[in-house]
Amino acid sequence: MTFVFSFDHRYENNPMKLKDLLGGKGANLAEMTSVLELPVPPGFTITTDACRAWLVSGWPEGLDREIEHHVAELERRMGLRLGDPGDPLLVSVRSGAKFSMPGMMDTVLDLGLNDRSVEGLADRTDRRFAYDSYRRFLSLFGSVVLGVPRERFEDEIALAKKECGAATDADLPAAVLEQLAARFGEVIEQATGSPFPADPRAQLRLAVEAVFRSWSGARAVAYRTREHIPHDLGTAVNVQVMVYGNRDENSGTGVGFTRNPTTGEAGAYGDFLVNAQGEDVVSGTRTTLPISTLGELFPEIHVELLDIFRRLELHYRDMLDTEFTIERGHLWMLQTRAGKRTGPAALRIAVDMAHDPAIVLTPAEAVSLVRPEHLEQLLHPQLDAKGRAVLTRGLSASPGAAVGQVCFTADDAVRLHRDGKRVILVRSETSPEDVHGMQVAAGILTARGGLVSHAAVVARGWGIPAVVGAEEVLITADGHSFMVGDTMIREGDTISVDGTTGGVFLGEIPVVEASTPPELEQVLAWADDVRRDLNGMQVWTNADTGPDAARARAFGAVGIGLCRTEHMFLGDRLPVVRRMIIASTPDEEMAALAELVEVQRQDFEEIFAAMDGLPVVVRLLDPPLHEFLPRLEEIIQREAEGGLDDETRELFAAARSWHEENPMLGTRGVRLGVLKTGLYAMQTRAVMQAAANCQRAGGHPVAKIMVPLVVTKEEFMLVRGWIDEEISAIQSTLSAPLDVAVGTMIETPRAALRADDIAEVADFFSFGTNDLTQMTFGFSRDDIEGRLMARYLAKGLLVRNPFESIDQRGVGELVRIGVQRGRAVRPGMSIGVCGEHGGDPDSIRFFHDAGLDYVSCSPFRIPVARLAAAHAAIAAT
Ligand code: PEP
Ligand code: MG
C-alpha cells in the first residue's frame, strides 16, 4: 500500500476521484497542481489509509521511508534542505479529511525551525521576521504536538509586552522575540521533561502524528457527531512548502470566492491583507480590504488571480472558495474547495452557470449544486441568533423559527390566538387532545418526545416550527411556568424556538422570513426532468385534509402516500368515536360507526377533489384506542374530586379497560380492525362513497386502501375480506368501476420478512419506517428517544438518529428484503415509504437504491424531497 502521494502525482488526471484517500484539501491541491498547473507551493499528502492504520495499530510500517522519499524530493526541487542551518526549507503540516471540518483539527506551520536554522532564515529574510516565525512555531508545536498548555506561552508574551511597553505582538522588537523564543524552549522543556526536538525529521513525524491524533480530539468528535460524519474515516495530512504573505509590503494573503457566496452575484468576492498571514485575515484582528483593492495594489496579480478564478470555475463547474498568498510579488494558491453558500446564492449560481455560454451546466449538474439545506433555508423562516446564548436545546423536529408568548395548555393557546397573540405551546409531551392548540401555535416546545412522536409528526405536517425532547425543560407543578436550570420562564414570557437547529432562546430573536427566489421553480423543474429521465422515485405526500392535500399538490406532490384517518376522529368527532369505543352492543357500535361514515366521507371527498387523477392512499385506523380516551392521571384526579355523572363514569371505565402498558405494541393497527369488526368496513364504505361521488361529479379519484401494522398474511386476508365486500357493494352501483387497490403497510420486522406471503394477497406495500425503526431497535418512538439519543450520538454508538435518517444496515436491510420478497411474488408491485424518513435526503437516496417507486412526506418537505429524489437518481448513474 502507498501511503504518500506528491501533489503533482497525476492520478490519471482525476485526483478528485480519490477524495476518500487524499481528503478534500489534498485532492484539490493535487487537482490544482497536476491537472490545472496553477502556482501551488509543492508538497505531498499522507493518506487517510495511513491515519486509519495509525488509529488501529500505531505508526504504519514503511511510512517513515515514504515520507523520507518525498521530503528528499521536495528538497531537491526547492534546492534547500529541511531545517538546514544555512538556508532552511520550512513546511506546513495540515489536516484535511474527506469532509471539511473547519478548525476542528490541528495544523503546524514553519516546521523545520530550530536554534540553528532560525539563523539561516534570518540571513535569508531578516532577524525580526525569522524570530517572529520561530516563536510562533515553538508555541504552536509546543501546544498542538507536545500538549503544553497554550496559556503558558501566552503568559510569556504578555509579560514580554509589559516589560518592553509594547501594545501588540507586532510592536515587539527583534531582540525581545529572540528572548521569547529562548523562553519558549525552556517552557517546553519544563513542561515535558525533555528539550524541544530540534531535529526537523523528528519534528515532522511528531507533527504528522499530532494531526492523526486530532482526528479523535473532543472538538473533532463533537463536530462529526453534529454533521453526521462517520468517525472511522480518518484524516489525510498535507505537508507543503511554506510561503509567506508577511514577508514585506510586497506580500499579502487573502481568501477569495469566485462569486458572491451570499447573493450568488457573479464576480470575485473576498478579503485581503497586505503583509499578513492567513490567520490575520480569518481571525478578524485586522480590518481586511475587499479583494477588488488588489486591482490598485497589485494590478498584475489581480489579473492573474481573476484568470485563475475563471479557470477554476470552468474546470470544477462550480463556485469555489480559495486561499492565496502573495510572497514578494509572486502569487501562490494554497487551497481551493467548493464554496459554502446561502440558499439564494445556490439557486442563482446554478441557474447562472447553466446559462453561462462557457460553462453551460447540464440540468443534472445545476440540480447537483443545490443542496437540501439550501432549500430548507428558503422555505422556512430562520432565527438570526448570532451571538445570542441558547436557553436550552432539543431535537429539531419541524424546521423554521417562531417567536411568541409561552402558554401551557391547548385551550390557552386557542384563547390567546383568538386575542391576536402569537403563542409557543410548551408541553411535557403532546397528545392528540392537544391538536386544537397546536394548530394555532406559532411554535411548539416539548420536554419529552422524539422525532416521530405525536408533536413532531403533527407539527411537520402543518409546517409549525417545533423543538421536542428538550430534556432540561421542567414544567412546574402549578403548570404556569417552566424551569431550565435556575431560570424560570412564566406564562406570557416571550421565547424564540428554532425548529431547524433545535435551539430555544429567551426573549425575541429577529426572524428572517422565508423567501422564494425566482430561480427556485427553474431548479425544481430541472430536478423533476432529471428524475423522470433517470427513472427516479416520485414524491407523494402525507396529508389528512383537503387543504393539506391542495397545498401538497401545489408544492409538487403527485399523490398521497398516507392519509392518517385518525386525525379525522378528533375535535367535534371525538364524542362519536368515544361512543363507538364504549358501545356495549353491536347495535350501539353500528350506530356510532354510521355517524362516522358521514363525516369521514365528507373528508375523503375533499381530499379526492384536491388530488383529482392522482393516487390517494387512505390508511385505516391505526392508533391505540386509549388515545381517544381520557388519560389515567386525569381520571384519578377527577375521581378524587368526586361528583361524576354516569356518562363520565362509563367513559372512565372504558379508558381503564383500554389502557395498555405498552400501547405502541398493543391493540392498534390491524389488531384494532380485528377486534372492532365493523370499523374497517365503515372506513372503506366512507372512502368508496366519497370516491363514487367524486366520479359522478366528473372527477377521477384513485383510491388505495391501506391496512396498518400487518404481521401475517392471514390477518390481512381477514380484514381484506371485509374491505373487498364494501368495495364490491359500491362498485356494483357504478357504470364505470372505480380505480381501487388494497394494500398494506410494512412496519413490523415480521411483515418485511414474510413480504412474499403478504404480497400474494396485497396489491401494494408502503413501508411505515417509523414503526419499523421502533420495532427493529426496540427504541420507543415516543419518549426515551430524546433522552437516549443525544447520549448515543455523543458517544458515537450511533452516527445518526435512526428516526431521522433510515438505519441503512439494520432497518434498511428489512426494507431491501421486503422489496425483494414482495416483488418476487408480485413483480412490479407499487412500493413506497410513508414514514418520516420519506422527507430525509439521505434516506431518499437509500430508498431509491432499494427500488422504491415513491417517497411520501409532509407537504412542506416536498421541494426538498423532489431535489433529493433527483440527487438520488443522479448518484445512481
Ligand atoms: C410509520 O409507522 O412509519 C407510519 C407512517 O405510521 P405512523 O407514523 O402513523 O405510525
Ligand atoms: Mg406506523
GROMACS .gro file of N, CA and C and ligand atoms in nm, residues 452 457 542 562 564 566 619 622 664 668 706 708-709 745-747 766-772 781 833-837, ligand 1:
model
   97
  452VAL      N    1  -4.041   1.118   1.591
  452VAL     CA    2  -4.166   1.069   1.533
  452VAL      C    3  -4.274   1.062   1.640
  457VAL      N    4  -4.468   1.475   1.448
  457VAL     CA    5  -4.535   1.438   1.324
  457VAL      C    6  -4.640   1.542   1.286
  542ASN      N    7  -4.782   1.307   0.274
  542ASN     CA    8  -4.866   1.262   0.385
  542ASN      C    9  -4.963   1.377   0.414
  562LEU      N   10  -4.998   0.871   0.239
  562LEU     CA   11  -5.050   0.835   0.371
  562LEU      C   12  -5.152   0.940   0.414
  564ARG      N   13  -5.373   0.973   0.723
  564ARG     CA   14  -5.395   0.910   0.854
  564ARG      C   15  -5.536   0.942   0.898
  566GLU      N   16  -5.698   0.876   1.156
  566GLU     CA   17  -5.724   0.909   1.298
  566GLU      C   18  -5.738   1.060   1.319
  619ARG      N   19  -5.515   0.527   0.491
  619ARG     CA   20  -5.482   0.424   0.588
  619ARG      C   21  -5.594   0.409   0.689
  622ASP      N   22  -5.538   0.341   1.293
  622ASP     CA   23  -5.415   0.279   1.343
  622ASP      C   24  -5.392   0.296   1.494
  664MET      N   25  -4.786   0.116   2.209
  664MET     CA   26  -4.731   0.110   2.075
  664MET      C   27  -4.715  -0.034   2.025
  668ARG      N   28  -5.354  -0.193   1.839
  668ARG     CA   29  -5.358  -0.085   1.741
  668ARG      C   30  -5.344  -0.146   1.602
  706MET      N   31  -5.530   0.118   0.270
  706MET     CA   32  -5.409   0.058   0.327
  706MET      C   33  -5.432   0.016   0.472
  708PRO      N   34  -5.284  -0.088   0.836
  708PRO     CA   35  -5.160  -0.069   0.913
  708PRO      C   36  -5.120  -0.191   0.997
  709LEU      N   37  -4.990  -0.198   1.025
  709LEU     CA   38  -4.933  -0.287   1.127
  709LEU      C   39  -4.957  -0.438   1.105
  745MET      N   40  -4.932  -0.167   0.494
  745MET     CA   41  -4.807  -0.108   0.539
  745MET      C   42  -4.715  -0.222   0.576
  746ILE      N   43  -4.587  -0.198   0.557
  746ILE     CA   44  -4.488  -0.293   0.609
  746ILE      C   45  -4.418  -0.216   0.719
  747GLU      N   46  -4.452  -0.243   0.843
  747GLU     CA   47  -4.394  -0.165   0.952
  747GLU      C   48  -4.358  -0.251   1.073
  766SER      N   49  -4.649  -0.017   0.154
  766SER     CA   50  -4.588   0.112   0.189
  766SER      C   51  -4.514   0.090   0.320
  767PHE      N   52  -4.386   0.120   0.319
  767PHE     CA   53  -4.307   0.099   0.440
  767PHE      C   54  -4.337   0.208   0.542
  768GLY      N   55  -4.381   0.166   0.660
  768GLY     CA   56  -4.401   0.260   0.771
  768GLY      C   57  -4.274   0.253   0.854
  769THR      N   58  -4.178   0.334   0.814
  769THR     CA   59  -4.045   0.319   0.874
  769THR      C   60  -4.036   0.376   1.015
  770ASN      N   61  -4.139   0.452   1.057
  770ASN     CA   62  -4.135   0.498   1.197
  770ASN      C   63  -4.152   0.377   1.289
  771ASP      N   64  -4.259   0.302   1.265
  771ASP     CA   65  -4.280   0.183   1.349
  771ASP      C   66  -4.174   0.077   1.322
  772LEU      N   67  -4.134   0.066   1.195
  772LEU     CA   68  -4.034  -0.037   1.164
  772LEU      C   69  -3.903  -0.009   1.238
  781ARG      N   70  -4.057   0.521   2.001
  781ARG     CA   71  -4.060   0.641   1.919
  781ARG      C   72  -4.117   0.759   1.995
  833VAL      N   73  -4.273   0.452   0.062
  833VAL     CA   74  -4.245   0.466   0.204
  833VAL      C   75  -4.322   0.587   0.253
  834CYS      N   76  -4.382   0.575   0.372
  834CYS     CA   77  -4.458   0.689   0.422
  834CYS      C   78  -4.418   0.725   0.565
  835GLY      N   79  -4.313   0.664   0.619
  835GLY     CA   80  -4.261   0.707   0.748
  835GLY      C   81  -4.192   0.842   0.730
  836GLU      N   82  -4.154   0.903   0.842
  836GLU     CA   83  -4.094   1.036   0.835
  836GLU      C   84  -3.966   1.038   0.753
  837HIS      N   85  -3.904   0.922   0.734
  837HIS     CA   86  -3.781   0.914   0.655
  837HIS      C   87  -3.803   0.956   0.510
  878PEP     C1   88  -4.491   0.463   1.025
  878PEP     O1   89  -4.501   0.390   1.122
  878PEP     O2   90  -4.385   0.486   0.965
  878PEP     C2   91  -4.610   0.533   0.975
  878PEP     C3   92  -4.605   0.606   0.865
  878PEP     O3   93  -4.723   0.527   1.050
  878PEP     P1   94  -4.744   0.614   1.184
  878PEP     O4   95  -4.632   0.712   1.194
  878PEP     O5   96  -4.875   0.683   1.168
  878PEP     O6   97  -4.744   0.508   1.288
   0.00000   0.00000   0.00000
